[in-house]
Short mmCIF file of C-alpha atoms in Angstrom, two decimals:
data_model
loop_
_atom_site.label_atom_id
_atom_site.label_comp_id
_atom_site.label_asym_id
_atom_site.label_seq_id
_atom_site.Cartn_x
_atom_site.Cartn_y
_atom_site.Cartn_z
CA UNK A 1 43.17 26.61 -116.70
CA UNK A 2 40.87 28.56 -118.62
CA UNK A 3 41.89 32.59 -119.27
CA UNK A 4 38.86 33.98 -116.55
CA UNK A 5 40.15 31.48 -114.47
CA UNK A 6 43.91 33.10 -114.68
CA UNK A 7 42.15 36.71 -115.47
CA UNK A 8 41.02 36.56 -111.78
CA UNK A 9 43.02 34.61 -110.09
CA UNK A 10 45.88 37.52 -110.98
CA UNK A 11 43.14 39.55 -110.07
CA UNK A 12 42.92 38.35 -106.65
CA UNK A 13 46.93 38.69 -105.98
CA UNK A 14 47.19 42.39 -107.01
CA UNK A 15 44.28 43.54 -104.56
CA UNK A 16 46.06 41.32 -102.23
CA UNK A 17 49.76 43.10 -102.83
CA UNK A 18 48.16 46.64 -103.07
CA UNK A 19 46.58 45.95 -99.60
CA UNK A 20 49.49 44.72 -97.82
CA UNK A 21 50.97 47.77 -99.30
CA UNK A 22 49.36 49.69 -97.93
CA UNK A 23 49.04 48.12 -94.57
CA UNK A 24 52.71 48.37 -94.67
CA UNK A 25 52.72 51.88 -94.03
CA UNK A 26 52.82 54.34 -91.55
CA UNK A 27 51.65 58.24 -92.85
CA UNK A 28 53.39 60.81 -90.77
CA UNK A 29 51.12 63.19 -88.75
CA UNK A 30 51.35 65.81 -86.79
CA UNK A 31 50.63 64.97 -82.72
CA UNK A 32 50.37 67.31 -80.04
CA UNK A 33 52.08 66.01 -76.97
CA UNK A 34 52.79 67.89 -73.91
CA UNK A 35 55.73 70.01 -73.10
CA UNK A 36 57.74 68.73 -69.69
CA UNK A 37 58.64 70.68 -67.96
CA UNK A 38 61.71 68.62 -64.92
CA UNK A 39 61.01 70.84 -61.33
CA UNK A 40 61.77 69.67 -57.69
CA UNK A 41 59.43 68.38 -55.31
CA UNK A 42 59.45 67.82 -52.31
CA UNK A 43 57.89 65.44 -50.42
CA UNK A 44 55.02 66.47 -48.32
CA UNK A 45 52.20 65.19 -45.31
CA UNK A 46 49.05 65.59 -45.28
CA UNK A 47 49.03 66.60 -41.34
CA UNK A 48 51.39 67.07 -39.31
CA UNK A 49 50.21 67.37 -36.31
CA UNK A 50 51.91 67.62 -32.22
CA UNK A 51 51.89 65.51 -28.71
CA UNK A 52 51.89 68.35 -27.05
CA UNK A 53 51.98 68.29 -22.68
CA UNK A 54 49.07 68.30 -20.88
CA UNK A 55 50.74 69.49 -17.63
CA UNK A 56 53.03 70.71 -16.34
CA UNK A 57 56.17 69.17 -15.11
CA UNK A 58 59.69 67.60 -15.26
CA UNK A 59 59.73 65.77 -18.47
CA UNK A 60 60.92 61.94 -16.58
CA UNK A 61 60.58 59.56 -19.90
CA UNK A 62 60.49 59.39 -23.78
CA UNK A 63 59.63 56.73 -25.26
CA UNK A 64 60.44 58.05 -28.86
CA UNK A 65 63.14 58.55 -31.12
CA UNK A 66 62.44 60.48 -34.44
CA UNK A 67 61.30 58.40 -37.15
CA UNK A 68 60.26 56.24 -35.18
CA UNK A 69 56.20 54.37 -36.32
CA UNK A 70 53.67 55.12 -32.91
CA UNK A 71 49.71 54.72 -32.85
CA UNK A 72 46.82 56.77 -31.76
CA UNK A 73 46.45 56.40 -28.01
CA UNK A 74 50.68 55.56 -27.74
CA UNK A 75 52.61 56.96 -24.87
CA UNK A 76 55.25 58.99 -26.27
CA UNK A 77 56.77 60.70 -22.69
CA UNK A 78 55.55 60.54 -19.47
CA UNK A 79 55.87 64.21 -17.40
CA UNK A 80 55.24 64.10 -13.91
CA UNK A 81 54.84 67.06 -11.22
CA UNK A 82 56.22 66.42 -8.01
CA UNK A 83 53.76 68.58 -6.15
CA UNK A 84 50.76 66.16 -7.12
CA UNK A 85 52.59 63.40 -4.90
CA UNK A 86 51.79 66.11 -1.77
CA UNK A 87 48.40 67.03 -2.93
CA UNK A 88 47.15 63.36 -3.21
CA UNK A 89 48.17 62.56 -0.07
CA UNK A 90 47.18 65.72 1.53
CA UNK A 91 43.86 64.78 0.06
CA UNK A 92 43.88 61.34 1.52
CA UNK A 93 44.68 62.89 5.10
CA UNK A 94 41.69 65.50 4.78
CA UNK A 95 39.55 62.08 3.69
CA UNK A 96 40.47 60.56 6.43
CA UNK A 97 39.37 63.80 8.88
CA UNK A 98 35.73 63.86 7.00
CA UNK A 99 35.05 60.30 7.65
CA UNK A 100 36.01 60.26 11.51
CA UNK A 101 33.72 63.15 11.29
CA UNK A 102 30.56 61.06 9.40
CA UNK A 103 31.50 58.41 11.93
CA UNK A 104 30.52 60.76 14.94
CA UNK A 105 28.29 62.64 13.42
CA UNK A 106 26.07 59.35 12.38
CA UNK A 107 26.91 58.00 16.27
CA UNK A 108 25.38 62.24 17.69
CA UNK A 109 22.29 61.11 14.63
CA UNK A 110 21.18 57.33 15.79
CA UNK A 111 21.54 59.32 19.99
CA UNK A 112 19.30 62.07 18.69
CA UNK A 113 16.30 59.03 17.62
CA UNK A 114 16.97 56.88 20.56
CA UNK A 115 16.66 59.90 23.04
CA UNK A 116 13.52 60.92 20.75
CA UNK A 117 12.35 57.77 21.10
CA UNK A 118 12.04 57.50 24.86
CA UNK A 119 10.95 60.48 25.18
CA UNK A 120 13.90 62.44 26.69
CA UNK A 121 14.75 63.85 23.64
CA UNK A 122 13.91 67.25 20.89
CA UNK A 123 13.23 67.05 17.41
CA UNK A 124 15.36 70.20 17.36
CA UNK A 125 18.11 68.47 17.98
CA UNK A 126 17.20 65.03 15.81
CA UNK A 127 17.11 67.24 12.78
CA UNK A 128 20.56 69.43 13.90
CA UNK A 129 21.46 66.06 14.09
CA UNK A 130 20.37 64.86 10.50
CA UNK A 131 21.56 67.57 9.65
CA UNK A 132 25.73 67.64 10.66
CA UNK A 133 25.21 64.30 9.01
CA UNK A 134 24.68 65.43 5.49
CA UNK A 135 27.06 67.90 5.87
CA UNK A 136 29.63 65.40 6.50
CA UNK A 137 28.39 63.45 4.21
CA UNK A 138 28.66 65.69 1.54
CA UNK A 139 32.01 67.30 2.75
CA UNK A 140 33.39 63.23 1.99
CA UNK A 141 32.12 63.54 -1.61
CA UNK A 142 33.74 66.74 -2.50
CA UNK A 143 37.28 65.48 -0.67
CA UNK A 144 36.53 62.07 -3.08
CA UNK A 145 36.02 63.89 -5.63
CA UNK A 146 38.76 66.40 -5.39
CA UNK A 147 40.91 63.34 -5.15
CA UNK A 148 39.79 61.85 -8.05
CA UNK A 149 40.49 64.54 -9.88
CA UNK A 150 44.40 65.25 -8.73
CA UNK A 151 44.56 61.12 -9.70
CA UNK A 152 43.31 62.47 -12.75
CA UNK A 153 45.79 65.12 -13.51
CA UNK A 154 48.22 62.51 -12.17
CA UNK A 155 47.33 59.87 -15.19
CA UNK A 156 47.61 62.86 -17.95
CA UNK A 157 50.89 62.92 -17.33
CA UNK A 158 51.71 60.57 -20.20
CA UNK A 159 51.90 62.21 -23.06
CA UNK A 160 50.01 60.37 -25.75
CA UNK A 161 50.49 60.01 -29.97
CA UNK A 162 47.10 61.91 -31.28
CA UNK A 163 47.08 59.99 -34.18
CA UNK A 164 49.01 57.17 -36.51
CA UNK A 165 52.33 57.56 -37.38
CA UNK A 166 56.27 58.38 -37.96
CA UNK A 167 57.57 60.85 -35.61
CA UNK A 168 59.37 63.99 -37.10
CA UNK A 169 60.94 65.43 -34.11
CA UNK A 170 60.98 65.98 -30.29
CA UNK A 171 62.19 69.01 -30.38
CA UNK A 172 62.79 68.35 -26.43
CA UNK A 173 65.06 66.91 -23.79
CA UNK A 174 64.48 64.34 -20.45
CA UNK A 175 64.71 65.70 -17.57
CA UNK A 176 63.23 69.60 -19.16
CA UNK A 177 60.46 71.42 -17.51
CA UNK A 178 57.94 71.37 -19.44
CA UNK A 179 54.02 73.75 -19.56
CA UNK A 180 50.95 72.66 -20.45
CA UNK A 181 50.67 72.52 -23.89
CA UNK A 182 54.04 72.44 -24.67
CA UNK A 183 55.10 70.48 -28.04
CA UNK A 184 56.91 67.09 -26.83
CA UNK A 185 56.89 65.45 -30.65
CA UNK A 186 55.43 65.91 -33.97
CA UNK A 187 54.25 63.45 -35.49
CA UNK A 188 53.43 63.18 -39.83
CA UNK A 189 50.77 61.29 -39.73
CA UNK A 190 48.47 62.25 -42.99
CA UNK A 191 49.50 60.86 -46.25
CA UNK A 192 52.49 61.73 -48.05
CA UNK A 193 52.35 63.92 -51.44
CA UNK A 194 54.79 65.89 -53.63
CA UNK A 195 54.23 69.36 -53.33
CA UNK A 196 55.64 71.33 -56.72
CA UNK A 197 57.00 76.01 -57.27
CA UNK A 198 56.80 76.88 -59.85
CA UNK A 199 57.50 79.82 -61.67
CA UNK A 200 55.03 82.21 -62.51
CA UNK A 201 54.42 82.31 -65.85
CA UNK A 202 53.14 78.12 -66.29
CA UNK A 203 50.39 78.93 -63.97
CA UNK A 204 47.50 79.26 -66.22
CA UNK A 205 49.34 76.13 -67.83
CA UNK A 206 48.47 73.58 -64.89
CA UNK A 207 45.77 72.10 -64.85
CA UNK A 208 44.63 70.17 -61.92
CA UNK A 209 44.06 66.15 -62.46
CA UNK A 210 47.43 66.62 -65.06
CA UNK A 211 49.66 63.32 -65.48
CA UNK A 212 53.10 64.39 -64.24
CA UNK A 213 55.86 61.46 -63.72
CA UNK A 214 58.02 60.82 -61.37
CA UNK A 215 61.49 60.40 -61.57
CA UNK A 216 63.46 57.67 -58.64
CA UNK A 217 65.60 58.93 -55.54
CA UNK A 218 67.71 61.57 -55.90
CA UNK A 219 68.16 64.82 -57.11
CA UNK A 220 70.52 64.70 -59.51
CA UNK A 221 68.58 63.26 -62.99
CA UNK A 222 71.33 60.52 -63.30
CA UNK A 223 69.76 59.50 -59.97
CA UNK A 224 66.43 59.96 -61.49
CA UNK A 225 66.57 58.23 -63.98
CA UNK A 226 65.10 59.62 -67.63
CA UNK A 227 61.15 60.68 -68.12
CA UNK A 228 60.13 56.86 -69.81
CA UNK A 229 61.13 55.63 -66.73
CA UNK A 230 59.53 57.72 -64.29
CA UNK A 231 56.25 56.59 -62.90
CA UNK A 232 53.55 58.05 -63.35
CA UNK A 233 51.72 60.54 -60.93
CA UNK A 234 48.93 63.09 -60.52
CA UNK A 235 48.38 66.94 -59.97
CA UNK A 236 45.60 66.69 -57.24
CA UNK A 237 45.17 70.34 -56.34
CA UNK A 238 46.79 73.89 -57.98
CA UNK A 239 46.57 76.42 -55.21
CA UNK A 240 44.91 80.05 -56.32
CA UNK A 241 47.37 82.09 -54.78
CA UNK A 242 51.26 82.86 -56.43
CA UNK A 243 53.40 83.86 -53.59
CA UNK A 244 56.45 85.58 -54.74
CA UNK A 245 56.17 85.07 -58.18
CA UNK A 246 55.64 81.05 -57.56
CA UNK A 247 52.10 78.79 -57.67
CA UNK A 248 51.58 75.41 -55.62
CA UNK A 249 50.79 72.55 -56.80
CA UNK A 250 50.31 69.17 -54.95
CA UNK A 251 50.38 66.44 -56.59
CA UNK A 252 49.71 62.81 -55.68
CA UNK A 253 51.51 59.71 -56.56
CA UNK A 254 51.43 55.98 -54.86
CA UNK A 255 54.92 54.62 -53.31
CA UNK A 256 56.45 57.29 -51.44
CA UNK A 257 55.54 56.77 -47.87
CA UNK A 258 58.60 55.69 -47.62
CA UNK A 259 60.45 59.11 -47.84
CA UNK A 260 61.56 61.33 -45.61
CA UNK A 261 59.37 64.59 -45.37
CA UNK A 262 61.04 67.62 -47.16
CA UNK A 263 62.66 65.33 -49.42
CA UNK A 264 63.10 66.29 -52.97
CA UNK A 265 62.68 64.67 -56.25
CA UNK A 266 63.11 65.02 -59.92
CA UNK A 267 58.86 65.79 -61.32
CA UNK A 268 58.42 66.63 -64.98
CA UNK A 269 54.88 68.70 -65.49
CA UNK A 270 53.57 69.40 -68.13
CA UNK A 271 53.34 73.37 -68.52
CA UNK A 272 52.34 73.43 -72.61
CA UNK A 273 51.46 71.89 -75.80
CA UNK A 274 54.17 71.33 -79.00
CA UNK A 275 52.76 69.71 -82.39
CA UNK A 276 55.89 67.18 -83.32
CA UNK A 277 55.55 64.20 -86.27
CA UNK A 278 56.73 61.46 -84.75
CA UNK A 279 57.24 57.78 -86.24
CA UNK A 280 57.66 53.96 -84.83
CA UNK A 281 60.90 53.32 -83.28
CA UNK A 282 60.82 49.70 -85.50
CA UNK A 283 60.85 52.37 -88.70
CA UNK A 284 64.30 53.70 -87.69
CA UNK A 285 67.19 52.22 -89.09
CA UNK A 286 71.08 53.27 -87.72
CA UNK A 287 74.09 53.31 -90.26
CA UNK A 288 77.29 54.09 -88.81
CA UNK A 289 75.67 56.32 -86.22
CA UNK A 290 73.61 58.41 -88.64
CA UNK A 291 69.54 57.22 -88.24
CA UNK A 292 67.57 56.28 -91.68
CA UNK A 293 63.93 56.41 -92.32
CA UNK A 294 62.47 54.19 -96.29
CA UNK A 295 60.26 57.48 -97.21
CA UNK A 296 57.57 55.48 -99.63
CA UNK A 297 57.35 58.10 -102.83
CA UNK A 298 56.18 58.37 -106.50
CA UNK A 299 59.47 56.64 -108.17
CA UNK A 300 59.99 53.87 -105.20
CA UNK A 301 61.65 54.20 -101.68
CA UNK A 302 63.89 56.00 -100.66
CA UNK A 303 66.15 56.29 -97.62
CA UNK A 304 66.42 59.57 -95.29
CA UNK A 305 68.62 60.60 -92.72
CA UNK A 306 66.47 61.98 -89.92
CA UNK A 307 67.36 63.77 -86.48
CA UNK A 308 65.64 62.19 -83.99
CA UNK A 309 64.22 63.92 -80.06
CA UNK A 310 62.99 61.84 -77.08
CA UNK A 311 60.24 58.94 -77.18
CA UNK A 312 56.66 59.75 -76.76
CA UNK A 313 53.98 57.45 -74.89
CA UNK A 314 51.35 57.38 -77.16
CA UNK A 315 47.87 55.38 -76.77
CA UNK A 316 49.35 53.71 -80.15
CA UNK A 317 52.74 52.78 -78.39
CA UNK A 318 55.58 54.91 -78.16
CA UNK A 319 56.89 56.89 -80.96
CA UNK A 320 60.34 58.66 -81.32
CA UNK A 321 59.79 61.89 -81.74
CA UNK A 322 61.86 63.14 -85.68
CA UNK A 323 63.23 67.14 -85.55
CA UNK A 324 64.00 67.34 -89.22
CA UNK A 325 63.86 65.54 -92.17
CA UNK A 326 60.45 64.44 -93.00
CA UNK A 327 57.18 66.68 -93.02
CA UNK A 328 53.26 65.81 -92.96
CA UNK A 329 51.87 63.55 -95.20
CA UNK A 330 54.96 61.77 -95.91
CA UNK A 331 54.78 57.72 -95.73
CA UNK A 332 57.15 55.36 -94.70
CA UNK A 333 57.68 51.96 -95.57
CA UNK A 334 57.00 49.68 -91.39
CA UNK A 335 58.73 46.51 -91.81
CA UNK A 336 56.64 43.30 -91.51
CA UNK A 337 53.37 45.58 -91.69
CA UNK A 338 52.83 46.62 -88.50
CA UNK A 339 53.12 50.17 -86.37
#
């Protein structure tokens, strides 16, 4: 092989080797990560509406119990007022009496018309008979309207669900005497969300639309899992009023529709930012319980013992926080040349 070609090939191999070496390095730089605070969030419903009695009376039937799913307009309970049946009987009797008077007044009116046509009656008598018939007809109409009102009041004994949702409480027992407007059941009809209560010192750090992490059901960290396994949520609202040294925030999260209202679960929320040094997980080598990373120096690669922190999710993948052992600008050897 000619000498010139050998030199070119050697140069190309050197450049490829240098590029591979450069690609196999990871330069340690500080990254900003949110400082997550673990708090308990309480499940709330956007709307809790009462199903109220529309009339007074005795609670004759309860069709739902705590936890029942209801649809808007569904009958929740039935209230019966025994006086309505008596009033309805009285209205029917009044209508029958007025119908009899109406028939009599119509007969008098027709008789007055016949007499006037034969010249044996007067116009005054005809006008009086017509007026009497009109009065009775109007009385019949008024009595029928009163009966309709009584029937509507009887139908209003059905307590209806005001919206779709789940019954939270039924604070009344069968047979109880209820008044108009009294609460028969409480129904959670809105979307569920988590309500957080944090110390006042974090008020300026909590931002709307900030991402949070939601643990599994359970009050203990062991049951809720760690932050890496938690599902995401979003801060939907931060309330501007501080009450008893606490700031209130609401978190939207999917998949909590089967939770109990007022159930609590662990939530990690960002309250500050801190600068950390982090490395890809594959550069960590563990021997005899001690973690090492291979650092590239001018004298060649050396292994340095490090103390690791928590796992951090970034846009480039997961990183492991290094508490001690590395400095800004250190070059880490990457196995396989991939970060």
